[in-house]
PDB file of C-alpha atoms in Angstrom:
ATOM      1  CA  UNK A1276      11.766  21.843  38.338  1.00 56.00           C
ATOM      2  CA  UNK A1277       8.684  20.696  40.183  1.00 58.00           C
ATOM      3  CA  UNK A1278       7.026  21.839  43.354  1.00 73.00           C
ATOM      4  CA  UNK A1279       8.938  19.793  45.927  1.00 73.00           C
ATOM      5  CA  UNK A1280       7.036  21.030  48.965  1.00 91.00           C
ATOM      6  CA  UNK A1281       3.690  19.512  47.879  1.00 95.00           C
ATOM      7  CA  UNK A1282       3.056  16.297  49.803  1.00 97.00           C
ATOM      8  CA  UNK A1283      -0.746  16.079  49.534  1.00 97.00           C
ATOM      9  CA  UNK A1284      -3.028  16.616  46.573  1.00 97.00           C
ATOM     10  CA  UNK A1285      -6.799  16.403  46.958  1.00 98.00           C
ATOM     11  CA  UNK A1286      -8.835  16.583  43.755  1.00 98.00           C
ATOM     12  CA  UNK A1287     -12.119  15.119  44.993  1.00 96.00           C
ATOM     13  CA  UNK A1288     -15.195  15.578  42.856  1.00 97.00           C
ATOM     14  CA  UNK A1289     -13.508  17.937  40.397  1.00 98.00           C
ATOM     15  CA  UNK A1290     -15.176  16.515  37.292  1.00 97.00           C
ATOM     16  CA  UNK A1291     -11.858  15.193  35.961  1.00 98.00           C
ATOM     17  CA  UNK A1292     -12.535  12.950  32.990  1.00 98.00           C
ATOM     18  CA  UNK A1293      -9.984  11.233  30.742  1.00 98.00           C
ATOM     19  CA  UNK A1294      -9.601  14.328  28.573  1.00 98.00           C
ATOM     20  CA  UNK A1295      -8.769  16.518  31.569  1.00 98.00           C
ATOM     21  CA  UNK A1296      -6.618  13.775  33.070  1.00 98.00           C
ATOM     22  CA  UNK A1297      -4.479  13.833  29.919  1.00 98.00           C
ATOM     23  CA  UNK A1298      -3.693  17.462  30.728  1.00 97.00           C
ATOM     24  CA  UNK A1299      -3.389  17.209  34.532  1.00 97.00           C
ATOM     25  CA  UNK A1300      -1.674  13.874  35.169  1.00 98.00           C
ATOM     26  CA  UNK A1301       1.646  14.560  33.398  1.00 96.00           C
ATOM     27  CA  UNK A1302       2.163  17.417  35.891  1.00 95.00           C
ATOM     28  CA  UNK A1303       2.163  14.878  38.728  1.00 96.00           C
ATOM     29  CA  UNK A1304       5.718  14.011  37.684  1.00 94.00           C
ATOM     30  CA  UNK A1305       6.708  17.438  39.003  1.00 92.00           C
ATOM     31  CA  UNK A1306       5.573  16.533  42.529  1.00 94.00           C
ATOM     32  CA  UNK A1307       8.459  14.333  43.694  1.00 91.00           C
ATOM     33  CA  UNK A1308       7.475  14.425  47.381  1.00 94.00           C
ATOM     34  CA  UNK A1309       3.802  13.602  46.912  1.00 97.00           C
ATOM     35  CA  UNK A1310       2.685  11.247  49.688  1.00 98.00           C
ATOM     36  CA  UNK A1311      -1.130  11.425  49.502  1.00 98.00           C
ATOM     37  CA  UNK A1312      -3.039  11.565  46.214  1.00 98.00           C
ATOM     38  CA  UNK A1313      -6.817  11.624  46.408  1.00 98.00           C
ATOM     39  CA  UNK A1314      -8.810  11.641  43.180  1.00 98.00           C
ATOM     40  CA  UNK A1315     -12.121  10.265  44.417  1.00 98.00           C
ATOM     41  CA  UNK A1316     -15.480  10.916  42.740  1.00 98.00           C
ATOM     42  CA  UNK A1317     -14.283  12.075  39.359  1.00 98.00           C
ATOM     43  CA  UNK A1318     -15.045  10.556  35.963  1.00 98.00           C
ATOM     44  CA  UNK A1319     -11.677   9.114  34.964  1.00 98.00           C
ATOM     45  CA  UNK A1320     -12.961   5.908  33.383  1.00 98.00           C
ATOM     46  CA  UNK A1321     -10.659   3.199  32.109  1.00 98.00           C
ATOM     47  CA  UNK A1322      -8.625   5.624  29.969  1.00 98.00           C
ATOM     48  CA  UNK A1323      -8.059   7.932  32.943  1.00 98.00           C
ATOM     49  CA  UNK A1324      -6.794   4.950  34.932  1.00 98.00           C
ATOM     50  CA  UNK A1325      -4.362   4.112  32.158  1.00 98.00           C
ATOM     51  CA  UNK A1326      -3.176   7.735  32.046  1.00 98.00           C
ATOM     52  CA  UNK A1327      -2.629   7.726  35.798  1.00 98.00           C
ATOM     53  CA  UNK A1328      -0.742   4.437  35.547  1.00 98.00           C
ATOM     54  CA  UNK A1329       1.662   6.094  33.100  1.00 97.00           C
ATOM     55  CA  UNK A1330       2.742   8.683  35.705  1.00 97.00           C
ATOM     56  CA  UNK A1331       2.212   7.038  39.091  1.00 95.00           C
ATOM     57  CA  UNK A1332       5.575   5.294  38.733  1.00 89.00           C
ATOM     58  CA  UNK A1333       7.231   8.678  39.238  1.00 94.00           C
ATOM     59  CA  UNK A1334       5.669   9.027  42.689  1.00 96.00           C
ATOM     60  CA  UNK A1335       8.015   6.790  44.658  1.00 96.00           C
ATOM     61  CA  UNK A1336       7.090   8.345  48.034  1.00 97.00           C
ATOM     62  CA  UNK A1337       3.348   7.763  47.589  1.00 98.00           C
ATOM     63  CA  UNK A1338       1.745   6.232  50.689  1.00 98.00           C
ATOM     64  CA  UNK A1339      -1.958   6.768  50.007  1.00 98.00           C
ATOM     65  CA  UNK A1340      -3.891   6.623  46.751  1.00 98.00           C
ATOM     66  CA  UNK A1341      -7.628   7.277  46.681  1.00 98.00           C
ATOM     67  CA  UNK A1342      -9.459   6.470  43.449  1.00 98.00           C
ATOM     68  CA  UNK A1343     -12.957   5.508  44.584  1.00 98.00           C
ATOM     69  CA  UNK A1344     -15.904   6.378  42.392  1.00 98.00           C
ATOM     70  CA  UNK A1345     -14.157   6.863  39.051  1.00 98.00           C
ATOM     71  CA  UNK A1346     -15.587   4.038  36.932  1.00 98.00           C
ATOM     72  CA  UNK A1347     -12.055   2.842  36.183  1.00 98.00           C
ATOM     73  CA  UNK A1348     -13.282  -0.712  35.449  1.00 97.00           C
ATOM     74  CA  UNK A1349     -11.197  -3.813  36.146  1.00 96.00           C
ATOM     75  CA  UNK A1350      -8.548  -3.102  33.497  1.00 96.00           C
ATOM     76  CA  UNK A1351      -8.186   0.529  34.596  1.00 97.00           C
ATOM     77  CA  UNK A1352      -7.742  -0.395  38.271  1.00 97.00           C
ATOM     78  CA  UNK A1353      -5.341  -3.191  37.334  1.00 95.00           C
ATOM     79  CA  UNK A1354      -3.236  -0.798  35.208  1.00 96.00           C
ATOM     80  CA  UNK A1355      -2.858   1.592  38.139  1.00 97.00           C
ATOM     81  CA  UNK A1356      -2.089  -1.188  40.633  1.00 95.00           C
ATOM     82  CA  UNK A1357       0.531  -2.696  38.296  1.00 95.00           C
ATOM     83  CA  UNK A1358       2.223   0.707  38.078  1.00 96.00           C
ATOM     84  CA  UNK A1359       2.472   0.907  41.870  1.00 95.00           C
ATOM     85  CA  UNK A1360       5.502  -1.403  41.832  1.00 93.00           C
ATOM     86  CA  UNK A1361       7.664   1.727  42.006  1.00 92.00           C
ATOM     87  CA  UNK A1362       5.795   2.999  45.078  1.00 95.00           C
ATOM     88  CA  UNK A1363       7.252   0.797  47.827  1.00 94.00           C
ATOM     89  CA  UNK A1364       5.642   2.835  50.632  1.00 96.00           C
ATOM     90  CA  UNK A1365       2.057   2.616  49.389  1.00 96.00           C
ATOM     91  CA  UNK A1366       0.026   1.516  52.400  1.00 96.00           C
ATOM     92  CA  UNK A1367      -3.511   2.722  51.660  1.00 97.00           C
ATOM     93  CA  UNK A1368      -5.336   2.027  48.410  1.00 96.00           C
ATOM     94  CA  UNK A1369      -8.975   2.923  47.892  1.00 97.00           C
ATOM     95  CA  UNK A1370     -10.642   1.728  44.695  1.00 97.00           C
ATOM     96  CA  UNK A1371     -14.260   1.380  45.829  1.00 96.00           C
ATOM     97  CA  UNK A1372     -17.081   1.824  43.331  1.00 97.00           C
ATOM     98  CA  UNK A1373     -15.112   1.501  40.095  1.00 98.00           C
ATOM     99  CA  UNK A1374     -17.019  -1.182  38.206  1.00 97.00           C
ATOM    100  CA  UNK A1375     -14.265  -3.782  38.575  1.00 97.00           C
ATOM    101  CA  UNK A1376     -16.697  -6.707  38.293  1.00 96.00           C
ATOM    102  CA  UNK A1377     -15.992 -10.386  38.717  1.00 92.00           C
ATOM    103  CA  UNK A1378     -13.999 -10.601  35.479  1.00 89.00           C
ATOM    104  CA  UNK A1379     -11.763  -7.666  36.399  1.00 92.00           C
ATOM    105  CA  UNK A1380     -11.151  -8.956  39.918  1.00 93.00           C
ATOM    106  CA  UNK A1381      -8.703 -11.613  38.710  1.00 91.00           C
ATOM    107  CA  UNK A1382      -6.673  -8.995  36.839  1.00 91.00           C
ATOM    108  CA  UNK A1383      -6.631  -6.703  39.884  1.00 92.00           C
ATOM    109  CA  UNK A1384      -5.660  -9.645  42.101  1.00 91.00           C
ATOM    110  CA  UNK A1385      -2.614 -10.362  39.929  1.00 89.00           C
ATOM    111  CA  UNK A1386      -1.634  -6.695  39.995  1.00 89.00           C
ATOM    112  CA  UNK A1387      -1.769  -6.599  43.812  1.00 89.00           C
ATOM    113  CA  UNK A1388       1.543  -8.453  43.831  1.00 84.00           C
ATOM    114  CA  UNK A1389       3.112  -5.079  43.082  1.00 83.00           C
ATOM    115  CA  UNK A1390       2.015  -3.533  46.394  1.00 89.00           C
ATOM    116  CA  UNK A1391       4.002  -5.302  49.140  1.00 87.00           C
ATOM    117  CA  UNK A1392       3.584  -2.601  51.840  1.00 91.00           C
ATOM    118  CA  UNK A1393      -0.225  -2.484  51.531  1.00 92.00           C
ATOM    119  CA  UNK A1394      -1.962  -2.139  54.893  1.00 93.00           C
ATOM    120  CA  UNK A1395      -5.475  -1.057  53.954  1.00 95.00           C
ATOM    121  CA  UNK A1396      -7.326  -2.009  50.768  1.00 94.00           C
ATOM    122  CA  UNK A1397     -10.813  -0.611  50.118  1.00 95.00           C
ATOM    123  CA  UNK A1398     -12.429  -2.351  47.164  1.00 95.00           C
ATOM    124  CA  UNK A1399     -16.141  -2.465  47.980  1.00 94.00           C
ATOM    125  CA  UNK A1400     -19.060  -1.705  45.670  1.00 95.00           C
ATOM    126  CA  UNK A1401     -17.376  -3.339  42.689  1.00 96.00           C
ATOM    127  CA  UNK A1402     -19.638  -6.370  42.139  1.00 95.00           C
ATOM    128  CA  UNK A1403     -16.684  -8.712  42.565  1.00 95.00           C
ATOM    129  CA  UNK A1404     -18.758 -11.800  43.263  1.00 93.00           C
ATOM    130  CA  UNK A1405     -17.537 -14.620  45.526  1.00 93.00           C
ATOM    131  CA  UNK A1406     -14.767 -15.787  43.201  1.00 93.00           C
ATOM    132  CA  UNK A1407     -13.526 -12.252  42.629  1.00 92.00           C
ATOM    133  CA  UNK A1408     -13.528 -11.500  46.348  1.00 91.00           C
ATOM    134  CA  UNK A1409     -11.630 -14.690  47.051  1.00 91.00           C
ATOM    135  CA  UNK A1410      -9.029 -13.848  44.375  1.00 92.00           C
ATOM    136  CA  UNK A1411      -8.506 -10.354  45.787  1.00 91.00           C
ATOM    137  CA  UNK A1412      -8.205 -11.541  49.392  1.00 88.00           C
ATOM    138  CA  UNK A1413      -5.858 -14.397  48.497  1.00 89.00           C
ATOM    139  CA  UNK A1414      -3.627 -12.150  46.393  1.00 87.00           C
ATOM    140  CA  UNK A1415      -3.482  -9.377  48.965  1.00 83.00           C
ATOM    141  CA  UNK A1416      -2.769 -11.763  51.838  1.00 82.00           C
ATOM    142  CA  UNK A1417      -0.108 -13.700  49.957  1.00 83.00           C
ATOM    143  CA  UNK A1418       1.659 -10.557  48.790  1.00 74.00           C
ATOM    144  CA  UNK A1419       2.093  -8.672  52.024  1.00 68.00           C
ATOM    145  CA  UNK A1420       2.526  -9.314  55.711  1.00 70.00           C
ATOM    146  CA  UNK A1421       1.543  -5.734  56.516  1.00 85.00           C
ATOM    147  CA  UNK A1422      -2.124  -5.992  55.449  1.00 86.00           C
ATOM    148  CA  UNK A1423      -4.450  -4.972  58.272  1.00 88.00           C
ATOM    149  CA  UNK A1424      -7.802  -4.579  56.526  1.00 91.00           C
ATOM    150  CA  UNK A1425      -9.723  -5.209  53.343  1.00 90.00           C
ATOM    151  CA  UNK A1426     -12.937  -3.224  53.124  1.00 89.00           C
ATOM    152  CA  UNK A1427     -15.394  -4.695  50.679  1.00 76.00           C
ATOM    153  CA  UNK A1428     -18.578  -3.174  52.097  1.00 58.00           C
ATOM    154  CA  UNK A1429     -21.293  -3.136  49.495  1.00 61.00           C
ATOM    155  CA  UNK A1430     -20.314  -6.411  47.817  1.00 62.00           C
ATOM    156  CA  UNK A1431     -22.234  -9.569  48.520  1.00 51.00           C
TER     157      UNK A1431
END
């Protein structure tokens, strides 16, 4: 069962919305050696984030997750990040341009506790506001000693 040789999956700009995600994402469970998953510039929305969260726990070897530009919103990003607790190798997380907002930043910050090996967090263009930025930085820095960079370009 599964396709064990697949270690990278790039589905950039494939017009994947929540309806398509409901069909595609369950198949991710059949990729036990997946290390890099890139889903940038789709249309997942909050529901797509929740659907991804339901399967990402089966990807224990995941090291890189790219979700920028999916309009996941704060709750959608937080759902995915919470699910990453079973991905102890995750080092690179990109959630730029997802409409997190200041209100969602606190929820995402709490969820970051589940990503202890995080080295690089890209969370720009999310209108986090000063309090949201502070919450994200404090959570990420208090959770991991491996963090090397937080990219928030595009936020004031």
